[in-house]
Short mmCIF file of N, CA, C and O in Angstrom, two decimals:
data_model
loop_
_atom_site.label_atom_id
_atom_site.label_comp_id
_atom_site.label_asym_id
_atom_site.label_seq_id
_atom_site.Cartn_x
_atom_site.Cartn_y
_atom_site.Cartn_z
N UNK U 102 -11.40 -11.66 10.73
CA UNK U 102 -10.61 -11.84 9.51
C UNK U 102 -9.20 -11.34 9.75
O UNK U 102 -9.09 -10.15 10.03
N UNK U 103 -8.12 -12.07 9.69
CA UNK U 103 -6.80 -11.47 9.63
C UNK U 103 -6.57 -11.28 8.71
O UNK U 103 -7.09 -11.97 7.83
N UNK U 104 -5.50 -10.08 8.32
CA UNK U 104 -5.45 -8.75 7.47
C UNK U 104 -4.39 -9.67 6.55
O UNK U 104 -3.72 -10.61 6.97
N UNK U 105 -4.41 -9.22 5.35
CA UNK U 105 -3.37 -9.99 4.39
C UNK U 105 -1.97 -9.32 4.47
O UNK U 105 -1.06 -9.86 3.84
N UNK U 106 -1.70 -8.05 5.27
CA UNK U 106 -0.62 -7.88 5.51
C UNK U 106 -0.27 -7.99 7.06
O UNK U 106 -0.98 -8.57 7.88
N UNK U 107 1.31 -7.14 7.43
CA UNK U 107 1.73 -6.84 8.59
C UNK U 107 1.14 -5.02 9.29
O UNK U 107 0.85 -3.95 8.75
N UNK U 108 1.20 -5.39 10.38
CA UNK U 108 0.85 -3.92 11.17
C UNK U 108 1.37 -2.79 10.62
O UNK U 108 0.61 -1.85 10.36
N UNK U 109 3.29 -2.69 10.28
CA UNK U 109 3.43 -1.76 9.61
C UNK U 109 2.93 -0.92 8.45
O UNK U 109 2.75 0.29 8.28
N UNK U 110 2.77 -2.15 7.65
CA UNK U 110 2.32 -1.78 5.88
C UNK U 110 0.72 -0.87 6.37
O UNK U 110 0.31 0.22 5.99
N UNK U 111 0.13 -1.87 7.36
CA UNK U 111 -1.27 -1.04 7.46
C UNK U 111 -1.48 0.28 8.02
O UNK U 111 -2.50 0.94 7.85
N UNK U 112 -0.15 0.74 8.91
CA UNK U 112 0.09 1.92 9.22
C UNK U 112 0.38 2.84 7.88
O UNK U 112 -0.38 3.74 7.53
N UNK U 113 1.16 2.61 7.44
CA UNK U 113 1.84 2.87 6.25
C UNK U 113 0.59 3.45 5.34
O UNK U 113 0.55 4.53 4.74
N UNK U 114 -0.36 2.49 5.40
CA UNK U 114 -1.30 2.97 4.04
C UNK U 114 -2.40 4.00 5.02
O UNK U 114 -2.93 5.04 4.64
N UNK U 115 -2.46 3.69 5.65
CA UNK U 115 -3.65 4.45 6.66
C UNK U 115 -3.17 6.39 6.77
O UNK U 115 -3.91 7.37 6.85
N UNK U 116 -1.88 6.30 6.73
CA UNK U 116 -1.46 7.29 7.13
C UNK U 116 -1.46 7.77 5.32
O UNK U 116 -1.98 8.88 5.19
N UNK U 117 -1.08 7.29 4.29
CA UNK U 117 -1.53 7.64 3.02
C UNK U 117 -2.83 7.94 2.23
O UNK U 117 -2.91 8.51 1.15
N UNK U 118 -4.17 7.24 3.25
CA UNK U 118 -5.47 7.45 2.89
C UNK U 118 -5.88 8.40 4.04
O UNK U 118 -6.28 8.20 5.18
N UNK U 119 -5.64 9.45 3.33
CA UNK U 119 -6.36 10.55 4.12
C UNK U 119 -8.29 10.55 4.24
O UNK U 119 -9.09 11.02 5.04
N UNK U 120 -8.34 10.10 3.54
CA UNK U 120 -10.08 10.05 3.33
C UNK U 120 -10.51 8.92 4.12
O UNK U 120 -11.70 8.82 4.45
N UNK U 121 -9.54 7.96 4.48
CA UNK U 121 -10.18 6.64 5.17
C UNK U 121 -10.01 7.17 6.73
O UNK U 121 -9.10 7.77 7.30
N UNK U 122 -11.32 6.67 7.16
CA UNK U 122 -11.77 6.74 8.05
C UNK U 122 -11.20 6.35 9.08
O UNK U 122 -10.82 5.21 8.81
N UNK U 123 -10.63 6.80 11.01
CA UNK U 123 -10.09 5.94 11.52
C UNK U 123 -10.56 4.48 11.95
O UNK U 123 -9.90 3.49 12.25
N UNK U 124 -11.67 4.67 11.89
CA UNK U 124 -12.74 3.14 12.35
C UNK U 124 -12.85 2.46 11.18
O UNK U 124 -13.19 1.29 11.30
N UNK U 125 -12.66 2.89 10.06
CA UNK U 125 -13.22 1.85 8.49
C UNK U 125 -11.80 0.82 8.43
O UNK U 125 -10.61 1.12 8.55
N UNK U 126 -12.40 -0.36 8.21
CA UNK U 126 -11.31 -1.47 8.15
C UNK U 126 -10.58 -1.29 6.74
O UNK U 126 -11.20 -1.08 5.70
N UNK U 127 -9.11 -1.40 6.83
CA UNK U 127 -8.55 -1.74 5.30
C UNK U 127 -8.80 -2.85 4.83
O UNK U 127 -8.49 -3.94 5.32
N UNK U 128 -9.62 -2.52 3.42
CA UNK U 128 -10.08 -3.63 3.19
C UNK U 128 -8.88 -4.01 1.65
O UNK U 128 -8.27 -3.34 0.82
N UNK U 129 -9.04 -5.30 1.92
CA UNK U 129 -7.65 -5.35 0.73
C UNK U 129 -8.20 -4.87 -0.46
O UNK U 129 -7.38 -4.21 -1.10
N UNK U 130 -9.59 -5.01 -1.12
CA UNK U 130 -9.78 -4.30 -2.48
C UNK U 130 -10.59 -2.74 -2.48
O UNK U 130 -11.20 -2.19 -3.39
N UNK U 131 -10.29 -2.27 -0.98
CA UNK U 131 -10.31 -0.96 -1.27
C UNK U 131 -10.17 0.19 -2.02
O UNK U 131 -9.20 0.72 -1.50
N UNK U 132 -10.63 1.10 -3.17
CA UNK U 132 -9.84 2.03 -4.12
C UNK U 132 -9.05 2.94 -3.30
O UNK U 132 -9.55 3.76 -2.54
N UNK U 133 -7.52 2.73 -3.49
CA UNK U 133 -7.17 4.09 -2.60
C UNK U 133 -7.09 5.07 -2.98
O UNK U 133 -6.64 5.94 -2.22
N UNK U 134 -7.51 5.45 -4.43
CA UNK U 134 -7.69 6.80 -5.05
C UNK U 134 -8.99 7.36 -4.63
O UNK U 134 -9.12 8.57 -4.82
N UNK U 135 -10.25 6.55 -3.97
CA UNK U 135 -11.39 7.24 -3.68
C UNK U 135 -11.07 7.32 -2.53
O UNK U 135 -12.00 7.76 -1.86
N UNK U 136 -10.03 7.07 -1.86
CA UNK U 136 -9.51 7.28 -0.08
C UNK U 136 -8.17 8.45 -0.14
O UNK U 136 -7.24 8.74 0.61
N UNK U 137 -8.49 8.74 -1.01
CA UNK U 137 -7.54 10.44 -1.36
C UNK U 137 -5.98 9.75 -1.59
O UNK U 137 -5.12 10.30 -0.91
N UNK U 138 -5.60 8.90 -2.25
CA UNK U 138 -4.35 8.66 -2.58
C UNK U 138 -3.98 9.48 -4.21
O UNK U 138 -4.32 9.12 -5.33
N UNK U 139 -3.19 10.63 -3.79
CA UNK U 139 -3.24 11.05 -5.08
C UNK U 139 -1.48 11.02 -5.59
O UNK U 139 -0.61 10.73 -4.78
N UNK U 140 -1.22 11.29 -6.79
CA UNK U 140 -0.26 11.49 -6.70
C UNK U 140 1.44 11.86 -6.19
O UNK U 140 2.59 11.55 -6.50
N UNK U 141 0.82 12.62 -5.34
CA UNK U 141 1.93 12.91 -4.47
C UNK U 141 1.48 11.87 -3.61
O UNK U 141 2.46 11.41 -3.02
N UNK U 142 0.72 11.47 -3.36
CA UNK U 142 0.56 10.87 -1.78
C UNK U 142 1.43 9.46 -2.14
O UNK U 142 2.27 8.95 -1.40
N UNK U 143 0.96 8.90 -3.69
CA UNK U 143 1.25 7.70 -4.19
C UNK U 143 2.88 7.53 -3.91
O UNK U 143 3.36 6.54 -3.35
N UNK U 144 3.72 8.76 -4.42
CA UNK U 144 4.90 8.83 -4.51
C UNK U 144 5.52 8.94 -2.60
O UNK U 144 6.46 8.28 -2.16
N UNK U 145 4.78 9.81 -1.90
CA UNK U 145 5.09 9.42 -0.70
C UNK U 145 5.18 8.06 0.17
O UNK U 145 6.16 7.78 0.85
N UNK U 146 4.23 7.39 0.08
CA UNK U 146 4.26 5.94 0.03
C UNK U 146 4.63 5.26 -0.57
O UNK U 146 4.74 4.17 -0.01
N UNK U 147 5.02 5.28 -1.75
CA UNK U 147 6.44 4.94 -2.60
C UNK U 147 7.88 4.88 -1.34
O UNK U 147 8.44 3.86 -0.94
N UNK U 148 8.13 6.04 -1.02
CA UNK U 148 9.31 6.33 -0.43
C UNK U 148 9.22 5.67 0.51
O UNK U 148 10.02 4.74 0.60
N UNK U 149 8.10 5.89 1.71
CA UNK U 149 8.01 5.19 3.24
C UNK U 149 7.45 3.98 3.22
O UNK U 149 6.88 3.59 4.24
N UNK U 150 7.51 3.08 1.97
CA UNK U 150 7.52 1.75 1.52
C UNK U 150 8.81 1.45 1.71
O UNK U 150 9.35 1.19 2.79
N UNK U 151 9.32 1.49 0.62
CA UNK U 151 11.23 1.63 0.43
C UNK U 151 11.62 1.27 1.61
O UNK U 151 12.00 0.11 1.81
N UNK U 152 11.58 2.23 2.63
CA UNK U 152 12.12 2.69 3.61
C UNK U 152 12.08 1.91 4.60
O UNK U 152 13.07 1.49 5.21
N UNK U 153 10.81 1.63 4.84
CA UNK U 153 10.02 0.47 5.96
C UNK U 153 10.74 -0.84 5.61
O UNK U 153 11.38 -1.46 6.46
N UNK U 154 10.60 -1.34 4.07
CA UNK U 154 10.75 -2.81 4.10
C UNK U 154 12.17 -3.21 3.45
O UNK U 154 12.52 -4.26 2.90
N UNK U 155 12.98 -1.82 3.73
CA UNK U 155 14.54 -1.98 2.68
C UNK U 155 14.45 -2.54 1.42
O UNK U 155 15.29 -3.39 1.11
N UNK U 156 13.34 -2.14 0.43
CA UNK U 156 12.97 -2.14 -1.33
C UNK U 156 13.49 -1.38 -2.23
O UNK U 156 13.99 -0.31 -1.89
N UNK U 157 13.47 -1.59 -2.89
CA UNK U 157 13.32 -0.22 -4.22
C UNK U 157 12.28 -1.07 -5.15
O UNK U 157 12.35 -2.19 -5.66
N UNK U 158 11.17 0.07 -5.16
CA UNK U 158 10.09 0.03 -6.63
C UNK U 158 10.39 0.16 -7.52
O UNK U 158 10.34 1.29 -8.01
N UNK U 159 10.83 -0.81 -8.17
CA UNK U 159 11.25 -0.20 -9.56
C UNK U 159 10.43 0.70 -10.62
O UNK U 159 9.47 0.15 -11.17
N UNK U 160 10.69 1.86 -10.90
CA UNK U 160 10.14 2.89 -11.86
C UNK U 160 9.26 2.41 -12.38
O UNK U 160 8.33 3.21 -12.46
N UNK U 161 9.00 1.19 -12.92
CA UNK U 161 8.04 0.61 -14.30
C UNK U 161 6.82 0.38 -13.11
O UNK U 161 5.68 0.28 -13.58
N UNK U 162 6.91 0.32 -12.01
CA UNK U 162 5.51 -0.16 -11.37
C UNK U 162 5.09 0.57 -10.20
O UNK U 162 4.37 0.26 -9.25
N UNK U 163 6.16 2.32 -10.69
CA UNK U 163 5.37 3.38 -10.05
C UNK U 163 3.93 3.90 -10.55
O UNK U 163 3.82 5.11 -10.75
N UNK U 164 2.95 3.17 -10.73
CA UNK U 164 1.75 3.60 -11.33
C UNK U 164 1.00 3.76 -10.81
O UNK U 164 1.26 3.61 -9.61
N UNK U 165 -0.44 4.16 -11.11
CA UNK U 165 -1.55 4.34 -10.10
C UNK U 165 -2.10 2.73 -10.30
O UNK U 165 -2.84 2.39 -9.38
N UNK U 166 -1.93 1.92 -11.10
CA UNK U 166 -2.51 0.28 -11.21
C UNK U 166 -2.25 -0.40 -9.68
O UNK U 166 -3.03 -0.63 -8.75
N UNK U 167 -0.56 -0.64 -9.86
CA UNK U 167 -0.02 -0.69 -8.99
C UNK U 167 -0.03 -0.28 -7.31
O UNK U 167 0.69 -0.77 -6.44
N UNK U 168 -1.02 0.72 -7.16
CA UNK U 168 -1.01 1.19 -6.06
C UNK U 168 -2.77 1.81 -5.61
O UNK U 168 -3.32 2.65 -4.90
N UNK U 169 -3.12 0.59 -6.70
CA UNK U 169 -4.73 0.93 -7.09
C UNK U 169 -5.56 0.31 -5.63
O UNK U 169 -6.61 0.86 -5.28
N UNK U 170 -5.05 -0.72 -4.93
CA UNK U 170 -5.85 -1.41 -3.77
C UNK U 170 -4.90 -1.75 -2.99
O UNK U 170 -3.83 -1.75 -3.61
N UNK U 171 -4.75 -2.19 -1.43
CA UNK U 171 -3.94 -2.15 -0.29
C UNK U 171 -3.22 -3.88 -1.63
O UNK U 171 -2.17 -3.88 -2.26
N UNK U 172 -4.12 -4.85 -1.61
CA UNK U 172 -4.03 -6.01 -2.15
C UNK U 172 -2.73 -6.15 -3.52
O UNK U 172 -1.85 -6.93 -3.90
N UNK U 173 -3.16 -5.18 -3.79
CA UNK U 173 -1.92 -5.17 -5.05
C UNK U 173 -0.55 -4.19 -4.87
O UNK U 173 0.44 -4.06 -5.59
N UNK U 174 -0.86 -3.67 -3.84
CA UNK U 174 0.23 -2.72 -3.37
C UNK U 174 1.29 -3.84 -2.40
O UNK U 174 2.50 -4.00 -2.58
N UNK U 175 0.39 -4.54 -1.32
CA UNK U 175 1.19 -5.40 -0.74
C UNK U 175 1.40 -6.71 -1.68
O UNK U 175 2.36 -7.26 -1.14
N UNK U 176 1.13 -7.28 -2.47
CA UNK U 176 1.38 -8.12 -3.71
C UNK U 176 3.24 -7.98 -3.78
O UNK U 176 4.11 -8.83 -3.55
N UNK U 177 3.37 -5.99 -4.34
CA UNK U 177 4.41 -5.80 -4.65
C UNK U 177 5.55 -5.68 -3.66
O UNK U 177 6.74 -5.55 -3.94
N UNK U 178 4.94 -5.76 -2.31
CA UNK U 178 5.89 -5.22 -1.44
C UNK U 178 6.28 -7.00 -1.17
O UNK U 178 7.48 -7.21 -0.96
N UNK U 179 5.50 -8.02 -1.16
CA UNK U 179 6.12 -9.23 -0.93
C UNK U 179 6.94 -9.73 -2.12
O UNK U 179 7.78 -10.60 -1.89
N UNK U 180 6.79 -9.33 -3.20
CA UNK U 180 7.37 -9.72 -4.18
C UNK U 180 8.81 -9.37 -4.02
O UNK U 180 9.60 -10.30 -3.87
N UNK U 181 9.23 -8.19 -4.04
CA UNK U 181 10.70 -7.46 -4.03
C UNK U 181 11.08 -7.98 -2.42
O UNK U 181 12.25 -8.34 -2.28
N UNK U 182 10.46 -8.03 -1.57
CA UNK U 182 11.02 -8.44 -0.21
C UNK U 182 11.54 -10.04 0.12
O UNK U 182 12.27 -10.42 1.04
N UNK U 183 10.93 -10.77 -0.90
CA UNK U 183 10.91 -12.05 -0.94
C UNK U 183 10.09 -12.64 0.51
O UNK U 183 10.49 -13.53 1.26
N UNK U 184 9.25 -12.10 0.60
CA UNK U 184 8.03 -12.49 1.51
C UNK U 184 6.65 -13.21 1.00
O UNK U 184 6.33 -12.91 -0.15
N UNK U 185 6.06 -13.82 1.47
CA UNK U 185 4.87 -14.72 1.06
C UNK U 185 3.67 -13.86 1.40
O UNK U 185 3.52 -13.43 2.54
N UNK U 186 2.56 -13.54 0.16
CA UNK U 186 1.49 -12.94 0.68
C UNK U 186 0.49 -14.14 1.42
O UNK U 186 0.20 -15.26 1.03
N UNK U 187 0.15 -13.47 2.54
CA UNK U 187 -0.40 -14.90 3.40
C UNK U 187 -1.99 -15.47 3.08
O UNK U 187 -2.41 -16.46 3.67
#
């Protein structure tokens, strides 16, 4: 199965799910709050989102909804990037 994102983003979240396993596949409807994405972590990956794909999140969709599964997290990162989710 190829991954619905790029290598980075999956670094990106892997290194934000502390609870996920190094062998467990990201799965796009993963909870990343039961993979230890907590608040701070959310807002950290907020930033090294930004950063990675030259974005800004806009405030209104800093939420935990928003950043509830890899699937809807990269949703937003193609949206503001003007990239196609594949």
């Amino acid at each position: 199965m190829t991954p619905l994102w790029d290598a980075r983003f999956e670094s990106l979240m892997r290194d934000a799910l502390r609870l996920l396993d190094p062998g467990d596949p990201l799965l796009p409807d993963l909870s990343t709050a039961d993979h230890g994405l907590d608040s701070l972590a959310m807002v950290q990956l907020m930033l090294s989102i930004e950063d990675a794909y030259g974005i800004s999140i806009p405030d209104d969709l800093v939420q935990p909804q928003s950043f509830a599964t890899p699937e809807k997290l990269w949703a937003i990162v193609c949206e503001l990037s003007g990239a196609q989710v594949q």
